[in-house]
PDB file of C-alpha atoms in Angstrom:
ATOM      1  CA  MET A1077      92.362 170.118  69.564  1.00  0.00           C
ATOM      2  CA  ASN A1078      91.842 167.491  71.838  1.00  0.00           C
ATOM      3  CA  TRP A1079      92.906 163.895  72.557  1.00  0.00           C
ATOM      4  CA  ASP A1080      89.288 162.796  70.716  1.00  0.00           C
ATOM      5  CA  GLU A1081      90.278 164.503  68.059  1.00  0.00           C
ATOM      6  CA  ILE A1082      93.311 163.542  67.422  1.00  0.00           C
ATOM      7  CA  SER A1083      92.613 160.029  67.742  1.00  0.00           C
ATOM      8  CA  GLU A1084      89.898 161.096  65.025  1.00  0.00           C
ATOM      9  CA  ALA A1085      92.535 161.934  62.435  1.00  0.00           C
ATOM     10  CA  LEU A1086      95.159 159.718  63.208  1.00  0.00           C
ATOM     11  CA  PHE A1087      92.545 156.542  63.021  1.00  0.00           C
ATOM     12  CA  GLY A1088      89.033 157.945  61.491  1.00  0.00           C
ATOM     13  CA  GLY A1089      89.121 155.831  58.419  1.00  0.00           C
ATOM     14  CA  VAL A1090      90.222 152.594  60.328  1.00  0.00           C
ATOM     15  CA  ASP A1091      86.405 151.217  59.948  1.00  0.00           C
ATOM     16  CA  VAL A1092      86.346 151.006  56.405  1.00  0.00           C
ATOM     17  CA  TYR A1093      90.013 150.981  55.552  1.00  0.00           C
ATOM     18  CA  GLY A1094      89.347 148.492  52.949  1.00  0.00           C
ATOM     19  CA  GLN A1095      87.378 149.994  51.237  1.00  0.00           C
ATOM     20  CA  ILE A1096      89.685 153.631  51.124  1.00  0.00           C
ATOM     21  CA  LEU A1097      92.250 151.518  50.526  1.00  0.00           C
ATOM     22  CA  ALA A1098      90.213 150.039  47.094  1.00  0.00           C
ATOM     23  CA  LEU A1099      89.859 153.321  45.842  1.00  0.00           C
ATOM     24  CA  VAL A1100      92.620 154.908  46.409  1.00  0.00           C
ATOM     25  CA  SER A1101      94.926 151.752  44.869  1.00  0.00           C
ATOM     26  CA  ASN A1102      95.845 154.410  42.023  1.00  0.00           C
ATOM     27  CA  SER A1103      97.744 156.355  44.759  1.00  0.00           C
ATOM     28  CA  VAL A1104      99.335 153.033  46.242  1.00  0.00           C
ATOM     29  CA  TRP A1105     100.506 152.346  42.709  1.00  0.00           C
ATOM     30  CA  ALA A1106     101.989 155.555  41.890  1.00  0.00           C
ATOM     31  CA  GLY A1107     103.847 156.054  44.926  1.00  0.00           C
ATOM     32  CA  ALA A1108     105.216 152.530  44.451  1.00  0.00           C
ATOM     33  CA  ILE A1109     106.735 153.340  41.024  1.00  0.00           C
ATOM     34  CA  LEU A1110     107.805 157.146  42.369  1.00  0.00           C
ATOM     35  CA  GLY A1111     110.146 155.401  45.106  1.00  0.00           C
ATOM     36  CA  LEU A1112     111.650 152.863  43.429  1.00  0.00           C
ATOM     37  CA  VAL A1113     112.450 155.065  40.306  1.00  0.00           C
ATOM     38  CA  GLY A1114     112.784 158.388  42.698  1.00  0.00           C
ATOM     39  CA  GLY A1115     115.429 156.067  44.887  1.00  0.00           C
ATOM     40  CA  LEU A1116     117.354 155.039  42.470  1.00  0.00           C
ATOM     41  CA  ILE A1117     117.929 157.955  40.402  1.00  0.00           C
ATOM     42  CA  GLY A1118     118.622 159.820  44.006  1.00  0.00           C
ATOM     43  CA  VAL A1119     121.680 157.156  44.208  1.00  0.00           C
ATOM     44  CA  PHE A1120     123.464 159.449  40.978  1.00  0.00           C
ATOM     45  CA  VAL A1121     121.896 162.764  42.383  1.00  0.00           C
ATOM     46  CA  MET A1122     123.618 162.554  45.504  1.00  0.00           C
ATOM     47  CA  GLN A1123     127.223 160.719  43.727  1.00  0.00           C
ATOM     48  CA  ARG A1124     126.971 164.617  41.532  1.00  0.00           C
ATOM     49  CA  ASP A1125     125.847 166.493  44.449  1.00  0.00           C
ATOM     50  CA  MET A1126     122.790 167.315  42.762  1.00  0.00           C
ATOM     51  CA  ALA A1127     120.260 167.825  45.920  1.00  0.00           C
ATOM     52  CA  PHE A1128     120.429 171.153  45.142  1.00  0.00           C
ATOM     53  CA  ALA A1129     119.260 171.071  41.111  1.00  0.00           C
ATOM     54  CA  VAL A1130     116.568 168.578  42.277  1.00  0.00           C
ATOM     55  CA  HIS A1131     115.102 171.215  44.218  1.00  0.00           C
ATOM     56  CA  GLY A1132     115.671 173.623  41.206  1.00  0.00           C
ATOM     57  CA  ILE A1133     113.585 171.662  38.452  1.00  0.00           C
ATOM     58  CA  SER A1134     111.039 171.146  40.678  1.00  0.00           C
ATOM     59  CA  GLU A1135     110.124 174.889  41.095  1.00  0.00           C
ATOM     60  CA  LEU A1136     110.288 175.061  37.232  1.00  0.00           C
ATOM     61  CA  SER A1137     107.911 172.063  37.104  1.00  0.00           C
ATOM     62  CA  PHE A1138     105.693 174.138  39.444  1.00  0.00           C
ATOM     63  CA  ALA A1139     105.830 177.234  37.266  1.00  0.00           C
ATOM     64  CA  GLY A1140     104.933 175.089  33.634  1.00  0.00           C
ATOM     65  CA  ALA A1141     102.531 173.027  35.728  1.00  0.00           C
ATOM     66  CA  ALA A1142     100.791 176.548  36.844  1.00  0.00           C
ATOM     67  CA  ALA A1143     101.206 177.778  33.701  1.00  0.00           C
ATOM     68  CA  PHE A1144      99.160 175.024  31.850  1.00  0.00           C
ATOM     69  CA  LEU A1145      97.187 175.304  34.610  1.00  0.00           C
ATOM     70  CA  LEU A1146      95.762 178.555  34.264  1.00  0.00           C
ATOM     71  CA  ILE A1147      95.532 178.420  29.956  1.00  0.00           C
ATOM     72  CA  GLY A1148      93.193 174.971  30.597  1.00  0.00           C
ATOM     73  CA  TRP A1149      95.956 172.755  29.287  1.00  0.00           C
ATOM     74  CA  ASP A1150      96.929 169.777  30.771  1.00  0.00           C
ATOM     75  CA  VAL A1151      99.091 170.108  34.529  1.00  0.00           C
ATOM     76  CA  VAL A1152     101.197 167.301  33.377  1.00  0.00           C
ATOM     77  CA  THR A1153     102.121 168.313  29.979  1.00  0.00           C
ATOM     78  CA  GLY A1154     102.829 171.954  31.422  1.00  0.00           C
ATOM     79  CA  SER A1155     105.183 170.260  34.400  1.00  0.00           C
ATOM     80  CA  ILE A1156     107.028 168.395  32.290  1.00  0.00           C
ATOM     81  CA  VAL A1157     107.887 170.995  29.477  1.00  0.00           C
ATOM     82  CA  GLY A1158     109.155 173.398  32.852  1.00  0.00           C
ATOM     83  CA  SER A1159     110.968 170.457  33.877  1.00  0.00           C
ATOM     84  CA  LEU A1160     112.822 169.956  30.966  1.00  0.00           C
ATOM     85  CA  ILE A1161     113.479 173.207  30.291  1.00  0.00           C
ATOM     86  CA  ALA A1162     115.240 173.529  33.816  1.00  0.00           C
ATOM     87  CA  ALA A1163     116.857 170.233  33.785  1.00  0.00           C
ATOM     88  CA  ALA A1164     118.538 171.429  30.001  1.00  0.00           C
ATOM     89  CA  LEU A1165     119.507 174.437  31.053  1.00  0.00           C
ATOM     90  CA  ILE A1166     121.013 173.223  34.138  1.00  0.00           C
ATOM     91  CA  GLY A1167     123.022 170.247  32.156  1.00  0.00           C
ATOM     92  CA  TRP A1168     124.169 172.475  29.481  1.00  0.00           C
ATOM     93  CA  LEU A1169     124.822 175.554  31.633  1.00  0.00           C
ATOM     94  CA  GLY A1170     126.237 173.745  34.813  1.00  0.00           C
ATOM     95  CA  ALA A1171     129.219 171.651  33.969  1.00  0.00           C
ATOM     96  CA  ARG A1172     131.231 172.575  37.154  1.00  0.00           C
ATOM     97  CA  ALA A1173     129.733 172.700  40.384  1.00  0.00           C
ATOM     98  CA  ARG A1174     130.202 176.114  41.183  1.00  0.00           C
ATOM     99  CA  GLU A1175     128.126 177.089  37.423  1.00  0.00           C
ATOM    100  CA  ARG A1176     125.325 174.967  38.581  1.00  0.00           C
ATOM    101  CA  ASN A1177     124.574 176.161  41.970  1.00  0.00           C
ATOM    102  CA  SER A1178     124.767 179.464  40.839  1.00  0.00           C
ATOM    103  CA  ILE A1179     122.465 178.599  37.799  1.00  0.00           C
ATOM    104  CA  ILE A1180     120.281 177.068  40.308  1.00  0.00           C
ATOM    105  CA  GLY A1181     120.076 179.676  42.227  1.00  0.00           C
ATOM    106  CA  VAL A1182     119.019 181.752  39.808  1.00  0.00           C
ATOM    107  CA  LEU A1183     116.159 179.783  38.314  1.00  0.00           C
ATOM    108  CA  MET A1184     114.721 178.488  41.674  1.00  0.00           C
ATOM    109  CA  PRO A1185     113.209 182.080  42.972  1.00  0.00           C
ATOM    110  CA  PHE A1186     112.213 182.783  39.027  1.00  0.00           C
ATOM    111  CA  GLY A1187     109.603 179.942  38.414  1.00  0.00           C
ATOM    112  CA  LEU A1188     108.312 179.669  41.868  1.00  0.00           C
ATOM    113  CA  GLY A1189     107.983 183.926  41.347  1.00  0.00           C
ATOM    114  CA  LEU A1190     106.205 182.664  37.907  1.00  0.00           C
ATOM    115  CA  GLY A1191     104.419 180.009  39.346  1.00  0.00           C
ATOM    116  CA  ILE A1192     103.164 181.984  42.256  1.00  0.00           C
ATOM    117  CA  LEU A1193     102.136 184.653  39.515  1.00  0.00           C
ATOM    118  CA  PHE A1194     100.202 182.370  37.060  1.00  0.00           C
ATOM    119  CA  LEU A1195      98.087 180.790  40.418  1.00  0.00           C
ATOM    120  CA  ALA A1196      97.305 184.021  41.565  1.00  0.00           C
ATOM    121  CA  LEU A1197      95.634 184.598  38.040  1.00  0.00           C
ATOM    122  CA  TYR A1198      93.846 181.498  37.910  1.00  0.00           C
ATOM    123  CA  GLN A1199      90.499 181.398  39.407  1.00  0.00           C
ATOM    124  CA  GLY A1200      89.351 177.823  39.826  1.00  0.00           C
ATOM    125  CA  ARG A1201      88.975 176.031  42.345  1.00  0.00           C
ATOM    126  CA  SER A1202      91.758 176.408  45.299  1.00  0.00           C
ATOM    127  CA  ALA A1203      92.321 172.692  45.314  1.00  0.00           C
ATOM    128  CA  ASN A1204      93.852 172.739  42.070  1.00  0.00           C
ATOM    129  CA  ARG A1205      96.239 175.542  42.830  1.00  0.00           C
ATOM    130  CA  PHE A1206      97.201 173.626  46.527  1.00  0.00           C
ATOM    131  CA  SER A1207      98.099 170.392  45.455  1.00  0.00           C
ATOM    132  CA  LEU A1208     100.614 171.635  42.895  1.00  0.00           C
ATOM    133  CA  LEU A1209     102.430 172.730  45.996  1.00  0.00           C
ATOM    134  CA  THR A1210     101.778 169.636  48.132  1.00  0.00           C
ATOM    135  CA  GLY A1211     100.366 167.201  45.704  1.00  0.00           C
ATOM    136  CA  GLN A1212      97.528 165.057  45.167  1.00  0.00           C
ATOM    137  CA  ILE A1213      98.481 161.371  45.658  1.00  0.00           C
ATOM    138  CA  VAL A1214      95.230 160.452  46.678  1.00  0.00           C
ATOM    139  CA  SER A1215      92.965 161.275  43.430  1.00  0.00           C
ATOM    140  CA  VAL A1216      95.348 159.642  40.786  1.00  0.00           C
ATOM    141  CA  PRO A1217      93.275 159.237  37.892  1.00  0.00           C
ATOM    142  CA  SER A1218      94.114 155.821  35.632  1.00  0.00           C
ATOM    143  CA  GLY A1219      95.131 158.018  32.407  1.00  0.00           C
ATOM    144  CA  GLN A1220      97.856 159.906  34.617  1.00  0.00           C
ATOM    145  CA  LEU A1221      98.841 156.136  36.596  1.00  0.00           C
ATOM    146  CA  GLY A1222      99.453 155.095  32.684  1.00  0.00           C
ATOM    147  CA  MET A1223     101.746 158.348  32.367  1.00  0.00           C
ATOM    148  CA  LEU A1224     103.620 157.866  35.094  1.00  0.00           C
ATOM    149  CA  ILE A1225     104.025 154.194  34.396  1.00  0.00           C
ATOM    150  CA  VAL A1226     105.257 155.109  30.900  1.00  0.00           C
ATOM    151  CA  ILE A1227     107.334 157.605  31.844  1.00  0.00           C
ATOM    152  CA  SER A1228     108.772 156.194  34.344  1.00  0.00           C
ATOM    153  CA  ALA A1229     109.584 152.823  32.178  1.00  0.00           C
ATOM    154  CA  LEU A1230     110.774 155.132  29.851  1.00  0.00           C
ATOM    155  CA  VAL A1231     113.597 156.674  32.969  1.00  0.00           C
ATOM    156  CA  LEU A1232     114.348 153.559  34.141  1.00  0.00           C
ATOM    157  CA  VAL A1233     115.387 152.046  30.890  1.00  0.00           C
ATOM    158  CA  ALA A1234     117.168 154.608  30.111  1.00  0.00           C
ATOM    159  CA  LEU A1235     119.257 154.608  33.305  1.00  0.00           C
ATOM    160  CA  LEU A1236     120.470 150.982  32.487  1.00  0.00           C
ATOM    161  CA  MET A1237     121.616 151.584  29.496  1.00  0.00           C
ATOM    162  CA  ILE A1238     124.027 154.573  30.962  1.00  0.00           C
ATOM    163  CA  TRP A1239     124.551 152.753  33.987  1.00  0.00           C
ATOM    164  CA  ARG A1240     128.013 152.437  33.963  1.00  0.00           C
ATOM    165  CA  PRO A1241     129.207 155.594  31.782  1.00  0.00           C
ATOM    166  CA  LEU A1242     126.872 157.879  34.356  1.00  0.00           C
ATOM    167  CA  ARG A1243     128.824 155.914  37.571  1.00  0.00           C
ATOM    168  CA  PHE A1244     132.076 156.484  36.287  1.00  0.00           C
ATOM    169  CA  ASP A1245     131.412 160.185  35.293  1.00  0.00           C
ATOM    170  CA  SER A1246     129.643 160.367  39.095  1.00  0.00           C
ATOM    171  CA  LEU A1247     132.663 159.040  41.165  1.00  0.00           C
ATOM    172  CA  ASP A1248     135.137 160.465  38.725  1.00  0.00           C
ATOM    173  CA  PRO A1249     134.679 163.124  36.152  1.00  0.00           C
ATOM    174  CA  GLN A1250     138.541 163.500  35.547  1.00  0.00           C
ATOM    175  CA  SER A1251     139.484 160.003  34.631  1.00  0.00           C
ATOM    176  CA  ALA A1252     135.915 159.355  32.946  1.00  0.00           C
ATOM    177  CA  ALA A1253     136.451 162.123  30.157  1.00  0.00           C
ATOM    178  CA  ALA A1254     140.591 160.685  30.047  1.00  0.00           C
ATOM    179  CA  ARG A1255     139.241 157.708  29.356  1.00  0.00           C
ATOM    180  CA  GLY A1256     137.115 158.831  26.611  1.00  0.00           C
ATOM    181  CA  VAL A1257     133.263 159.036  28.717  1.00  0.00           C
ATOM    182  CA  PRO A1258     131.532 162.182  26.899  1.00  0.00           C
ATOM    183  CA  ASN A1259     130.927 164.561  30.347  1.00  0.00           C
ATOM    184  CA  THR A1260     128.211 166.650  28.741  1.00  0.00           C
ATOM    185  CA  VAL A1261     126.307 164.300  26.858  1.00  0.00           C
ATOM    186  CA  VAL A1262     125.878 162.345  29.962  1.00  0.00           C
ATOM    187  CA  SER A1263     125.529 165.135  32.252  1.00  0.00           C
ATOM    188  CA  LEU A1264     123.208 166.272  29.796  1.00  0.00           C
ATOM    189  CA  GLY A1265     121.126 163.179  29.381  1.00  0.00           C
ATOM    190  CA  PHE A1266     120.975 162.561  33.166  1.00  0.00           C
ATOM    191  CA  MET A1267     119.345 165.646  33.728  1.00  0.00           C
ATOM    192  CA  LEU A1268     116.636 165.480  31.051  1.00  0.00           C
ATOM    193  CA  LEU A1269     115.839 161.746  33.146  1.00  0.00           C
ATOM    194  CA  LEU A1270     115.916 163.488  35.938  1.00  0.00           C
ATOM    195  CA  GLY A1271     113.365 166.266  34.933  1.00  0.00           C
ATOM    196  CA  LEU A1272     110.906 163.802  33.964  1.00  0.00           C
ATOM    197  CA  ILE A1273     111.215 161.771  36.812  1.00  0.00           C
ATOM    198  CA  VAL A1274     110.519 165.213  38.843  1.00  0.00           C
ATOM    199  CA  ALA A1275     107.754 166.055  36.557  1.00  0.00           C
ATOM    200  CA  VAL A1276     105.557 163.202  37.521  1.00  0.00           C
ATOM    201  CA  ALA A1277     106.880 164.039  41.318  1.00  0.00           C
ATOM    202  CA  VAL A1278     105.747 167.245  41.416  1.00  0.00           C
ATOM    203  CA  HIS A1279     102.352 166.366  40.303  1.00  0.00           C
ATOM    204  CA  ILE A1280     101.613 163.192  42.333  1.00  0.00           C
ATOM    205  CA  ILE A1281     103.676 164.867  45.551  1.00  0.00           C
ATOM    206  CA  GLY A1282     103.872 167.933  45.016  1.00  0.00           C
ATOM    207  CA  ALA A1283     106.781 170.709  44.401  1.00  0.00           C
ATOM    208  CA  LEU A1284     107.748 171.919  48.100  1.00  0.00           C
ATOM    209  CA  LEU A1285     107.862 167.474  48.723  1.00  0.00           C
ATOM    210  CA  VAL A1286     110.117 166.061  46.030  1.00  0.00           C
ATOM    211  CA  MET A1287     112.816 165.413  47.880  1.00  0.00           C
ATOM    212  CA  ALA A1288     111.497 163.665  49.720  1.00  0.00           C
ATOM    213  CA  LEU A1289     111.585 161.029  47.561  1.00  0.00           C
ATOM    214  CA  LEU A1290     114.220 162.030  44.796  1.00  0.00           C
ATOM    215  CA  VAL A1291     116.860 162.834  48.093  1.00  0.00           C
ATOM    216  CA  THR A1292     116.596 161.366  51.108  1.00  0.00           C
ATOM    217  CA  PRO A1293     116.347 157.832  50.026  1.00  0.00           C
ATOM    218  CA  ALA A1294     119.333 157.299  48.741  1.00  0.00           C
ATOM    219  CA  ALA A1295     120.893 159.774  51.130  1.00  0.00           C
ATOM    220  CA  ALA A1296     119.612 157.172  53.328  1.00  0.00           C
ATOM    221  CA  ALA A1297     121.033 153.955  51.724  1.00  0.00           C
ATOM    222  CA  MET A1298     125.058 155.128  51.394  1.00  0.00           C
ATOM    223  CA  ARG A1299     124.500 155.961  55.104  1.00  0.00           C
ATOM    224  CA  ILE A1300     124.500 152.106  55.402  1.00  0.00           C
ATOM    225  CA  ALA A1301     126.089 150.956  52.273  1.00  0.00           C
ATOM    226  CA  THR A1302     129.217 151.320  49.987  1.00  0.00           C
ATOM    227  CA  GLY A1303     128.624 148.462  46.577  1.00  0.00           C
ATOM    228  CA  PRO A1304     127.470 148.588  43.355  1.00  0.00           C
ATOM    229  CA  ILE A1305     124.086 147.373  44.085  1.00  0.00           C
ATOM    230  CA  ALA A1306     123.618 147.374  47.550  1.00  0.00           C
ATOM    231  CA  VAL A1307     123.571 151.321  47.531  1.00  0.00           C
ATOM    232  CA  PRO A1308     121.217 151.508  44.261  1.00  0.00           C
ATOM    233  CA  VAL A1309     118.799 148.407  45.903  1.00  0.00           C
ATOM    234  CA  LEU A1310     118.407 150.377  49.421  1.00  0.00           C
ATOM    235  CA  ALA A1311     117.622 153.414  47.695  1.00  0.00           C
ATOM    236  CA  ALA A1312     115.094 151.556  45.974  1.00  0.00           C
ATOM    237  CA  VAL A1313     113.952 150.211  49.320  1.00  0.00           C
ATOM    238  CA  PHE A1314     113.499 153.339  51.255  1.00  0.00           C
ATOM    239  CA  GLY A1315     112.138 155.080  48.413  1.00  0.00           C
ATOM    240  CA  PHE A1316     109.344 152.488  48.301  1.00  0.00           C
ATOM    241  CA  VAL A1317     109.018 152.063  51.549  1.00  0.00           C
ATOM    242  CA  SER A1318     107.773 155.544  52.376  1.00  0.00           C
ATOM    243  CA  ALA A1319     106.006 156.294  49.590  1.00  0.00           C
ATOM    244  CA  VAL A1320     103.351 153.167  50.200  1.00  0.00           C
ATOM    245  CA  GLY A1321     103.899 153.591  54.174  1.00  0.00           C
ATOM    246  CA  GLY A1322     102.931 156.567  53.593  1.00  0.00           C
ATOM    247  CA  ILE A1323      99.741 156.127  51.808  1.00  0.00           C
ATOM    248  CA  LEU A1324      98.806 153.153  53.992  1.00  0.00           C
ATOM    249  CA  MET A1325      99.198 155.097  56.937  1.00  0.00           C
ATOM    250  CA  ALA A1326      97.227 158.434  55.840  1.00  0.00           C
ATOM    251  CA  ILE A1327      94.246 156.335  54.411  1.00  0.00           C
ATOM    252  CA  ALA A1328      93.834 154.846  57.729  1.00  0.00           C
ATOM    253  CA  GLY A1329      92.828 158.503  58.958  1.00  0.00           C
ATOM    254  CA  THR A1330      92.181 162.320  58.087  1.00  0.00           C
ATOM    255  CA  LEU A1331      95.559 163.884  57.895  1.00  0.00           C
ATOM    256  CA  PRO A1332      97.133 164.896  54.178  1.00  0.00           C
ATOM    257  CA  VAL A1333      99.465 161.647  52.956  1.00  0.00           C
ATOM    258  CA  SER A1334     102.347 164.310  52.787  1.00  0.00           C
ATOM    259  CA  PRO A1335     103.127 164.236  56.398  1.00  0.00           C
ATOM    260  CA  TYR A1336     103.470 160.339  56.474  1.00  0.00           C
ATOM    261  CA  ILE A1337     105.694 160.456  53.718  1.00  0.00           C
ATOM    262  CA  THR A1338     107.881 162.842  54.811  1.00  0.00           C
ATOM    263  CA  THR A1339     108.449 161.432  58.077  1.00  0.00           C
ATOM    264  CA  ILE A1340     108.794 157.710  57.411  1.00  0.00           C
ATOM    265  CA  SER A1341     111.096 158.856  55.155  1.00  0.00           C
ATOM    266  CA  PHE A1342     113.089 160.799  57.736  1.00  0.00           C
ATOM    267  CA  LEU A1343     113.265 158.350  59.667  1.00  0.00           C
ATOM    268  CA  ILE A1344     114.713 156.035  57.891  1.00  0.00           C
ATOM    269  CA  TYR A1345     117.391 158.779  57.399  1.00  0.00           C
ATOM    270  CA  LEU A1346     118.639 159.047  61.104  1.00  0.00           C
ATOM    271  CA  VAL A1347     118.120 155.105  61.687  1.00  0.00           C
ATOM    272  CA  CYS A1348     120.608 154.864  58.542  1.00  0.00           C
ATOM    273  CA  ARG A1349     123.395 157.734  60.208  1.00  0.00           C
ATOM    274  CA  ILE A1350     122.943 156.390  63.275  1.00  0.00           C
ATOM    275  CA  VAL A1351     124.125 153.117  62.501  1.00  0.00           C
ATOM    276  CA  GLY A1352     126.284 154.092  59.893  1.00  0.00           C
ATOM    277  CA  GLY A1353     127.456 156.963  62.805  1.00  0.00           C
ATOM    278  CA  ARG A1354     127.730 153.866  64.777  1.00  0.00           C
ATOM    279  CA  ARG A1355     129.709 151.527  61.936  1.00  0.00           C
ATOM    280  CA  GLY A1356     132.094 153.755  61.432  1.00  0.00           C
ATOM    281  CA  ARG A1357     133.741 153.982  65.243  1.00  0.00           C
ATOM    282  CA  VAL A1358     133.447 150.113  65.648  1.00  0.00           C
ATOM    283  CA  THR A1359     135.999 150.189  62.255  1.00  0.00           C
ATOM    284  CA  ARG A1360     137.768 153.213  63.623  1.00  0.00           C
ATOM    285  CA  ARG A1361     138.806 151.269  66.738  1.00  0.00           C
ATOM    286  CA  ARG A1362     139.738 148.282  64.898  1.00  0.00           C
ATOM    287  CA  GLU A1363     141.764 149.805  62.717  1.00  0.00           C
ATOM    288  CA  ALA A1364     143.549 151.643  65.818  1.00  0.00           C
ATOM    289  CA  ALA A1365     143.963 148.322  67.604  1.00  0.00           C
ATOM    290  CA  ARG A1366     145.778 147.252  64.444  1.00  0.00           C
ATOM    291  CA  ALA A1367     147.821 150.024  63.776  1.00  0.00           C
ATOM    292  CA  ALA A1368     148.682 149.867  67.881  1.00  0.00           C
ATOM    293  CA  VAL A1369     148.970 145.677  67.781  1.00  0.00           C
ATOM    294  CA  ALA A1370     151.303 146.369  64.055  1.00  0.00           C
ATOM    295  CA  ALA A1371     153.235 149.074  65.937  1.00  0.00           C
ATOM    296  CA  ALA A1372     154.147 146.866  69.050  1.00  0.00           C
TER     297      ALA A1372
END
C-alpha cells in the first residue's frame, strides 16, 4: 500500500463529509447514547471487578443474535435474550469473585462456540455474520435506534434508582450486607441491567469490541478521579468522546469505524494513566516531605 492509498483510506470522504454525516446521523446518536450509558454503568463494572463479565455476557449475546439470525428472527431480540441469560446465570451463581470468574470462563467458550456454529449454518449475506462480531454502527436504522433509546433509558432510570445501594455494595459488600442491603438482589439486578446494555452494544459495535465502551472509559476515569460524582461524569464523557469521535473520524475515509473507537478509547486511558501516575508521585513526595518535617 502506497501513501496515496493510505490517504484515500483516511481522508477519501472529506469532499462529501457533510452528505455522509447526514446519512449516518442515526449512528452518531447511537454512539452518543451507548457512550454515555456505557460509561456510567462501566463505573460499577470496574468497582465490582467485573470487566471479565462484560466479555462473557457479550459472547452469549453473540450466540443469541447468531441463533436468531439463523432462524430468521429479529437479531436484536436474540442478542437481548442471550445477554439476559448470561447475566442471570452470572448474577445468580457467581456471588463470590472466584465462582463468578469460573462461571464466566465456562460460559465464554460455550457461547462463542455456539455463535460460530450458528453462523457456519447461516446461508445469508456474509456481511450480516461479520457485523455480529465487529458491529454495524454506520448503518443503524431508525427502528433499532428507537429500541436503543428505549433500552438505554430503562437502564439509566433503573441504575439511578439503585445507585446508592449498588455503590455501597460495590465498594464494601460486607458492610452493605450488615446494613441490610440485599446483596444477591442488587447483584442480580445490576447484572440484568448490564446484560441489556451489552446486548444493544454488541449489535452496534460488535461482540469483540464491546469492552471499549463499557470498561475502558470507566477505567480511565478512575485513574484521575475518585469522587462519587467526578468518576461517573468523566466516564460518561470519555465514552461519549470515544464513540462519537470515532464515528466522525471514520466517515472522513473508507476504514471501518471500530478501530477509531477503540483507538480513541485506548488513548484516553493511556493519557489518564500517565496523568494519574504523575499525580500519584507528586502526592507521595509531598507526604514524604511532610513526614520528614514532622519527624524533625
